[in-house]
XYZ file of C-alpha atoms in Angstrom:
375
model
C 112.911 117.849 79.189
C 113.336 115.708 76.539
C 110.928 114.253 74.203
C 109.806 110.782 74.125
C 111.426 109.206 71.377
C 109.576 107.593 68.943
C 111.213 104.760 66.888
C 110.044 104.245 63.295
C 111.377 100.924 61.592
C 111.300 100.691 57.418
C 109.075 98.408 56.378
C 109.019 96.243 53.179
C 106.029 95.552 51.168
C 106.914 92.820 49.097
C 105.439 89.919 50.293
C 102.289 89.453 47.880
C 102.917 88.459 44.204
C 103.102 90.723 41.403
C 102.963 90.743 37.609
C 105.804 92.608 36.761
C 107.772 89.895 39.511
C 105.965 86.674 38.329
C 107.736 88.177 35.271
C 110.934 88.660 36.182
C 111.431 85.848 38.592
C 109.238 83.092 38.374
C 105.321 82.617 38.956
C 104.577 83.373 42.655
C 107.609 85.243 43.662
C 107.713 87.007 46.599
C 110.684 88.430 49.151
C 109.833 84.724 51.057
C 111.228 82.998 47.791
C 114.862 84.300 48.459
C 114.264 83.829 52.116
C 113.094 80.092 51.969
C 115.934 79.000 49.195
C 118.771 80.592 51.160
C 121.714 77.647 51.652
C 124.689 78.171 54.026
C 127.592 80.073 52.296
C 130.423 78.139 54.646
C 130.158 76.153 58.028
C 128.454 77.702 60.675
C 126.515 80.058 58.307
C 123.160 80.170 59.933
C 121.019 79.859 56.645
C 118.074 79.816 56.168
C 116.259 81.946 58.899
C 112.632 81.012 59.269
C 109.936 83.204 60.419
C 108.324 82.570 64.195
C 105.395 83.877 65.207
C 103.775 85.281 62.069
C 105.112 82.496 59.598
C 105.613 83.110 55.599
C 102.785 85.742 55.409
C 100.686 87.476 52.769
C 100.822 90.789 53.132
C 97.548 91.164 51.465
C 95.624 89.506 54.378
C 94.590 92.124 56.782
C 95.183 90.479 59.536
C 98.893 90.177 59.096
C 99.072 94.006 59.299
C 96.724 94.172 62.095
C 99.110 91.723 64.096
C 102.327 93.316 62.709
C 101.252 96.584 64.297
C 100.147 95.518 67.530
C 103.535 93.732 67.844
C 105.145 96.643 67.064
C 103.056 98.856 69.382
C 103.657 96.453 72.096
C 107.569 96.515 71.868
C 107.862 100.652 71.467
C 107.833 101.251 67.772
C 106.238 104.317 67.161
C 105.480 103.588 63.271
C 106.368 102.303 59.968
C 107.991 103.893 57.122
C 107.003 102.305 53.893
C 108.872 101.618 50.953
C 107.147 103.575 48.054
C 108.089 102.867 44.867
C 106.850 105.770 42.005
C 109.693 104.890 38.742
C 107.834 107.909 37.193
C 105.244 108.299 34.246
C 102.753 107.286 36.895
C 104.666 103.730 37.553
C 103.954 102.342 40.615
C 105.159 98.636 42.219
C 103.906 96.940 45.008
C 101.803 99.751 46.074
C 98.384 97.301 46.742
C 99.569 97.202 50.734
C 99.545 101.052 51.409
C 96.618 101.224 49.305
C 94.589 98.728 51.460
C 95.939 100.665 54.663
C 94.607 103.616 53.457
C 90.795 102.347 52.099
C 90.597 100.259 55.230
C 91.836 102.690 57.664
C 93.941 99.778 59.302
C 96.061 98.612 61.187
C 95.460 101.875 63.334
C 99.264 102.564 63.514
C 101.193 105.556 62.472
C 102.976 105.435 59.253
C 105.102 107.212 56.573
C 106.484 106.980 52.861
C 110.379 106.663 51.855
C 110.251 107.051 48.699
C 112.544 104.450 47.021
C 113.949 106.479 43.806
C 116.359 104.354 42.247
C 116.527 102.227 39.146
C 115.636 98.532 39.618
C 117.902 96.066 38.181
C 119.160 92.552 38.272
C 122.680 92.613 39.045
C 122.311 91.258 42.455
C 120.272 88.446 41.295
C 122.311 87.511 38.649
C 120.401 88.988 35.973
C 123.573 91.286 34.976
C 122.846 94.442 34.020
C 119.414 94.253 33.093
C 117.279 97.022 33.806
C 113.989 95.830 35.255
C 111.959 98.876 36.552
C 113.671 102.823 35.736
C 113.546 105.872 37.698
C 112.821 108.663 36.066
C 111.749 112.222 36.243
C 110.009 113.131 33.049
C 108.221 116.513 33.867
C 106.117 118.659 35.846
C 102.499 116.674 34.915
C 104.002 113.364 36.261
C 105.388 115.305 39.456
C 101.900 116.905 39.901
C 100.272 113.346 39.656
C 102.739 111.929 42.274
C 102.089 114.260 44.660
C 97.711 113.572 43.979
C 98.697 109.902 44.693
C 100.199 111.508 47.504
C 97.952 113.539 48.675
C 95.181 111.025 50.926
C 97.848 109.312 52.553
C 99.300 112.986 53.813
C 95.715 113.718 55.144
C 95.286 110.598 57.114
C 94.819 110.858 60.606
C 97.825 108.206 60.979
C 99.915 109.650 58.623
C 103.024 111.062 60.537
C 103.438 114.761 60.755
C 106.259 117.365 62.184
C 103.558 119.512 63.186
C 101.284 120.489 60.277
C 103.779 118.884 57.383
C 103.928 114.874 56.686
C 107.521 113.559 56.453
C 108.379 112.189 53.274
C 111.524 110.475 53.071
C 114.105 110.498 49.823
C 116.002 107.972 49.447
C 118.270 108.560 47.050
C 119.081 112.416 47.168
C 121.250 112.715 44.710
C 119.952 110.792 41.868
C 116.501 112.971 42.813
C 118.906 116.403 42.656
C 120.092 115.641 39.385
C 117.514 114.471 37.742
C 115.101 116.972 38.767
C 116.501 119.925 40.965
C 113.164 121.555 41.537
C 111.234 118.174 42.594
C 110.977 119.299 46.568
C 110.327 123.096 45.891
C 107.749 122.121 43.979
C 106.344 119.179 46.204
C 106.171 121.905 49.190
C 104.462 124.250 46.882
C 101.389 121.610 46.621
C 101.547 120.433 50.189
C 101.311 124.437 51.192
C 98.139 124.369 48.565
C 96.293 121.921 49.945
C 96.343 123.038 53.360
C 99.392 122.121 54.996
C 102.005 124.100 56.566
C 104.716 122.354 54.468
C 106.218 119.125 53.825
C 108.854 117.705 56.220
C 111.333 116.127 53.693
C 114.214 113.790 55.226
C 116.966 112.202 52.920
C 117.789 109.067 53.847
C 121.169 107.289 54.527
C 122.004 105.817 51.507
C 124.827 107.680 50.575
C 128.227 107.202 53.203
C 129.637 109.955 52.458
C 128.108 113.346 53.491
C 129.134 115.275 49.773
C 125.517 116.955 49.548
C 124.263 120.273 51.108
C 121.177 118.966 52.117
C 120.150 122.125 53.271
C 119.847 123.490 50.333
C 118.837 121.237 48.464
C 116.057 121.607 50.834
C 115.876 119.295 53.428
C 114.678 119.647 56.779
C 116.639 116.738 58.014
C 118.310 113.210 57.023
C 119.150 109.813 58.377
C 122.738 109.537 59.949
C 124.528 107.356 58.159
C 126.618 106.540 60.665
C 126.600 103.154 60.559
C 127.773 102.831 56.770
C 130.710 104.688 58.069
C 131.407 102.793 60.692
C 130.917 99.871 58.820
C 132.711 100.768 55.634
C 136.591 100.655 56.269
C 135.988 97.198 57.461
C 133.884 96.071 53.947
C 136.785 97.640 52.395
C 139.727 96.174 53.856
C 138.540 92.925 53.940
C 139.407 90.445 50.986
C 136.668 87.201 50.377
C 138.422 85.213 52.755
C 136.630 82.020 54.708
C 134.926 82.358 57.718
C 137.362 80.543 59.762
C 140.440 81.892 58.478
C 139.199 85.756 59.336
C 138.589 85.024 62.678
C 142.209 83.046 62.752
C 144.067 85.817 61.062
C 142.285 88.352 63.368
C 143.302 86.720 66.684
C 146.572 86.519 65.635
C 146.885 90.122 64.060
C 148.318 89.180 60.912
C 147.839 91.434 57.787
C 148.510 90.515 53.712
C 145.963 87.697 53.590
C 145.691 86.857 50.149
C 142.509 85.981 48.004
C 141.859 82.126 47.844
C 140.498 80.825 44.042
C 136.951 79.464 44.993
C 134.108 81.705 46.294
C 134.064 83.301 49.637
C 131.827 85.741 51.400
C 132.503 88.703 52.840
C 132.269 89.255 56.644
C 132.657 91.596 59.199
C 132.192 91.123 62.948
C 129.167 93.293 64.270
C 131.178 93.933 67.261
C 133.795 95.894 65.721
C 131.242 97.976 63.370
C 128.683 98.886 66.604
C 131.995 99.801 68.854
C 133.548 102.466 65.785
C 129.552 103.794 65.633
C 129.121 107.573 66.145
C 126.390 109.847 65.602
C 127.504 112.940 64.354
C 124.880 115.888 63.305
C 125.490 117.549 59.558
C 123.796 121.229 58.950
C 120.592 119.675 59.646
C 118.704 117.540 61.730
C 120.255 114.012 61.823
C 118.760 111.371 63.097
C 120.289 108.464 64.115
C 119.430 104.701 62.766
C 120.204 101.321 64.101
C 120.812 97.726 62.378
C 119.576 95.045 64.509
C 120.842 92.361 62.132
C 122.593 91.640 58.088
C 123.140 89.033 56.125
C 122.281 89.344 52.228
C 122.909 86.559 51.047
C 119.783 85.241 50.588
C 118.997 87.940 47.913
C 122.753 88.272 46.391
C 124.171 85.192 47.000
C 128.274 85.299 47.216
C 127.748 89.171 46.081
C 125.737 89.682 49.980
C 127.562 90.662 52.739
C 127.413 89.434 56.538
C 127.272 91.075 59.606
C 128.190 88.352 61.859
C 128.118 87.792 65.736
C 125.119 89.951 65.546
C 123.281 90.113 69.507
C 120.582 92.135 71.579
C 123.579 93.270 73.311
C 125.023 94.322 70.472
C 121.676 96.301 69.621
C 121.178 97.592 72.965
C 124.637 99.170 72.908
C 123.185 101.204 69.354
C 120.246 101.849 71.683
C 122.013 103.394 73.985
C 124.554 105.847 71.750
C 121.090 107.035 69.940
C 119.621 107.947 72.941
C 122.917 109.571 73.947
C 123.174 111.163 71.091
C 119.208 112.909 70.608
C 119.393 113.528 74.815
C 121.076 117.453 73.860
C 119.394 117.769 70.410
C 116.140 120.280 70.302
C 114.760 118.368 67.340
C 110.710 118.952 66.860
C 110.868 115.218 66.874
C 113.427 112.495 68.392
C 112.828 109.883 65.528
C 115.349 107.040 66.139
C 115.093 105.022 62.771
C 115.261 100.971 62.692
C 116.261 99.137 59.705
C 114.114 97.312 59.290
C 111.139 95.753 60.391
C 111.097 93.054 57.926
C 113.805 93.243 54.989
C 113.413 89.022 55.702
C 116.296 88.425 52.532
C 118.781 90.991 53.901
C 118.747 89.321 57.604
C 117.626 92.721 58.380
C 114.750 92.377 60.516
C 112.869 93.201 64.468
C 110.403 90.511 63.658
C 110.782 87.245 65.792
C 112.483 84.031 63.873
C 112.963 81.035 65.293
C 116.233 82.033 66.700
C 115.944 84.664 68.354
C 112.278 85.112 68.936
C 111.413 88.615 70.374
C 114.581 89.163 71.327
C 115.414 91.821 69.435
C 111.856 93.206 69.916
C 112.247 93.228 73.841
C 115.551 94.998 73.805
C 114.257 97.849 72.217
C 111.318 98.019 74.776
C 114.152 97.394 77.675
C 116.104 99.965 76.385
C 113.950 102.733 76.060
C 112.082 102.132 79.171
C 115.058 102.062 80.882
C 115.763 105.937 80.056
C 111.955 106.543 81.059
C 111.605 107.675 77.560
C 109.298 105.758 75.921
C 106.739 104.112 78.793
């Protein structure tokens, strides 16, 4: 019989100030900034989104986190995976959340780390090319002190474990492989020293094409990254042409539309992307992951991307090829990633807005119960 699947949803820490962002962006800043100055792109654009239920919070207040996790718990999510951001030479950002979690021992909810290795810069916020926060890998001492950081968040009770070995997510594989090749072997050589029976190390699905062994390069599983794929020949083909005229051009099949002078977004229609979705398994576990919702263009402006026509049918459809898909798998766990809990400036969210409430939310609890999977 199969396992009870247990949904774990990304979840993004920045929304508390920060130096290095009162810096870079103005006194205050936080991911609510982007959210709250979002205009509409074109007619019909449905910008801004507000928040429902838990309003423009403050991560740093413990109760937001208590009520985040009981919402979550009450809907079927199994856990978060935070965003963890370690540049290297011991550089850390936004890490005061996970470190309250961890000193306070709440919200009581199970949790992991994706480690977010990848240069920050400000192209997508018009800053150019400016390079605001680097990754690097400098040596062995720094990788020791990243895993010591580590190390009391692995031995928490809540801390999510294949077994005996907490899952630590990569996100960015290959920038990790080349800049240091030996990063995991080593990582599972301190996990195994400090009394566990390994690490469980996922890549995640940044990359759309599937160019890396990830078996050895020593994963135990990855992400599916199914959805970029699906998504991708439509981002591609697509010029920045105006809301109305794609869905024109599309009803009347017509092909050779060419660019128009002023500034358009770029759109695809949800419906299209979910329908072309399909799980497929590499030489590892792969675990499927859902989009309930995107729209970037709070963060990125005319550079974002929509996802438009987005629906809870729409997500319960993804639903339902995930648990299709992990119903003949013999995976030590049936993780079924969401992205995201709360990526508010990519319109990437399960919270409730004002729109849509807990619809999203509800579906996911619908879904799952339906299959007797996750009562």
């Amino acid at each position: 019989m199969m396992k009870k699947i247990k949904p774990l949803a990304f979840y993004l820490p920045q929304y508390h100030p920060v130096p290095e962002n009162d810096e870079w962006w103005g006194k205050g800043f936080t991911e609510w900034t982007n959210v709250a100055k979002a205009k509409p792109l074109f007619e019909g654009h449905d910008q801004p989104i507000y928040p429902a239920d838990l309003g423009y919070y403050d991560l740093r207040l413990p109760e937001v986190r208590e009520q985040q996790a009981q919402m979550a718990k009450d809907y079927g999510v199994h856990g978060f995976i935070y965003y963890h951001y370690w540049f290297g030479n011991s550089k850390q950002l936004l890490e005061r959340i996970a470190k309250d979690v961890l000193e306070t021992g709440k919200p009581d909810f199970p949790f992991c780390f994706c480690w977010a290795n990848e240069t920050w810069s400000g192209i997508w916020h018009g800053l150019s090319e400016k390079i605001l926060a680097e990754q690097v890998y400098p040596d062995e001492k720094d990788l020791i002190a990243h895993f010591e950081y580590l190390l009391p968040f692995f031995k928490d009770d809540r801390y999510i474990k294949v077994d005996n070995k907490p899952v630590f997510i990569i996100y960015d594989p290959n920038h990790l492989h080349e800049g240091d090749p030996y990063y995991i072997s080593k990582f599972r050589e301190l996990a195994k020293k400090n009394g566990f029976d390994d690490l469980y190390i996922m890549a995640s699905n940044k990359l759309r094409d599937d160019l890396l062994d990830y078996k050895s390069l020593g994963y135990n599983g990855k992400i599916s990254n199914a959805f970029q794929k699906a998504w991708g020949p439509y981002i591609e083909a697509k010029e920045y042409i105006s809301h109305y005229k794609y869905y024109k051009n599309r009803i009347k099949g017509l092909i050779g539309i060419k660019r128009k002078k002023q500034q358009q977004v770029r759109m695809q229609n949800a419906e299209l992307v979910v329908n072309d979705l399909k799980f497929e398994e590499q030489n590892i576990p792969t675990f499927p992951c859902i989009l309930p919702n995107w729209d970037n263009t709070p963060r990125s402006g005319y550079r974002g991307i929509i996802l438009d026509n987005n629906s809870p049918a729409l997500f319960e459809k993804q639903i339902e090829k995930a648990v299709e898909y992990l119903e003949d798998k013999k995976y030590p766990e049936p993780f079924l990633i969401i992205k995201s809990w709360n990526e508010w400036a990519e319109g990437n969210i399960l919270e409730p807005d004002r729109k849509n409430g807990f619809a999203y939310l509800e579906t996911l609890k619908k879904t799952l119960h339906k299959h007797d999977i996750n009562e």
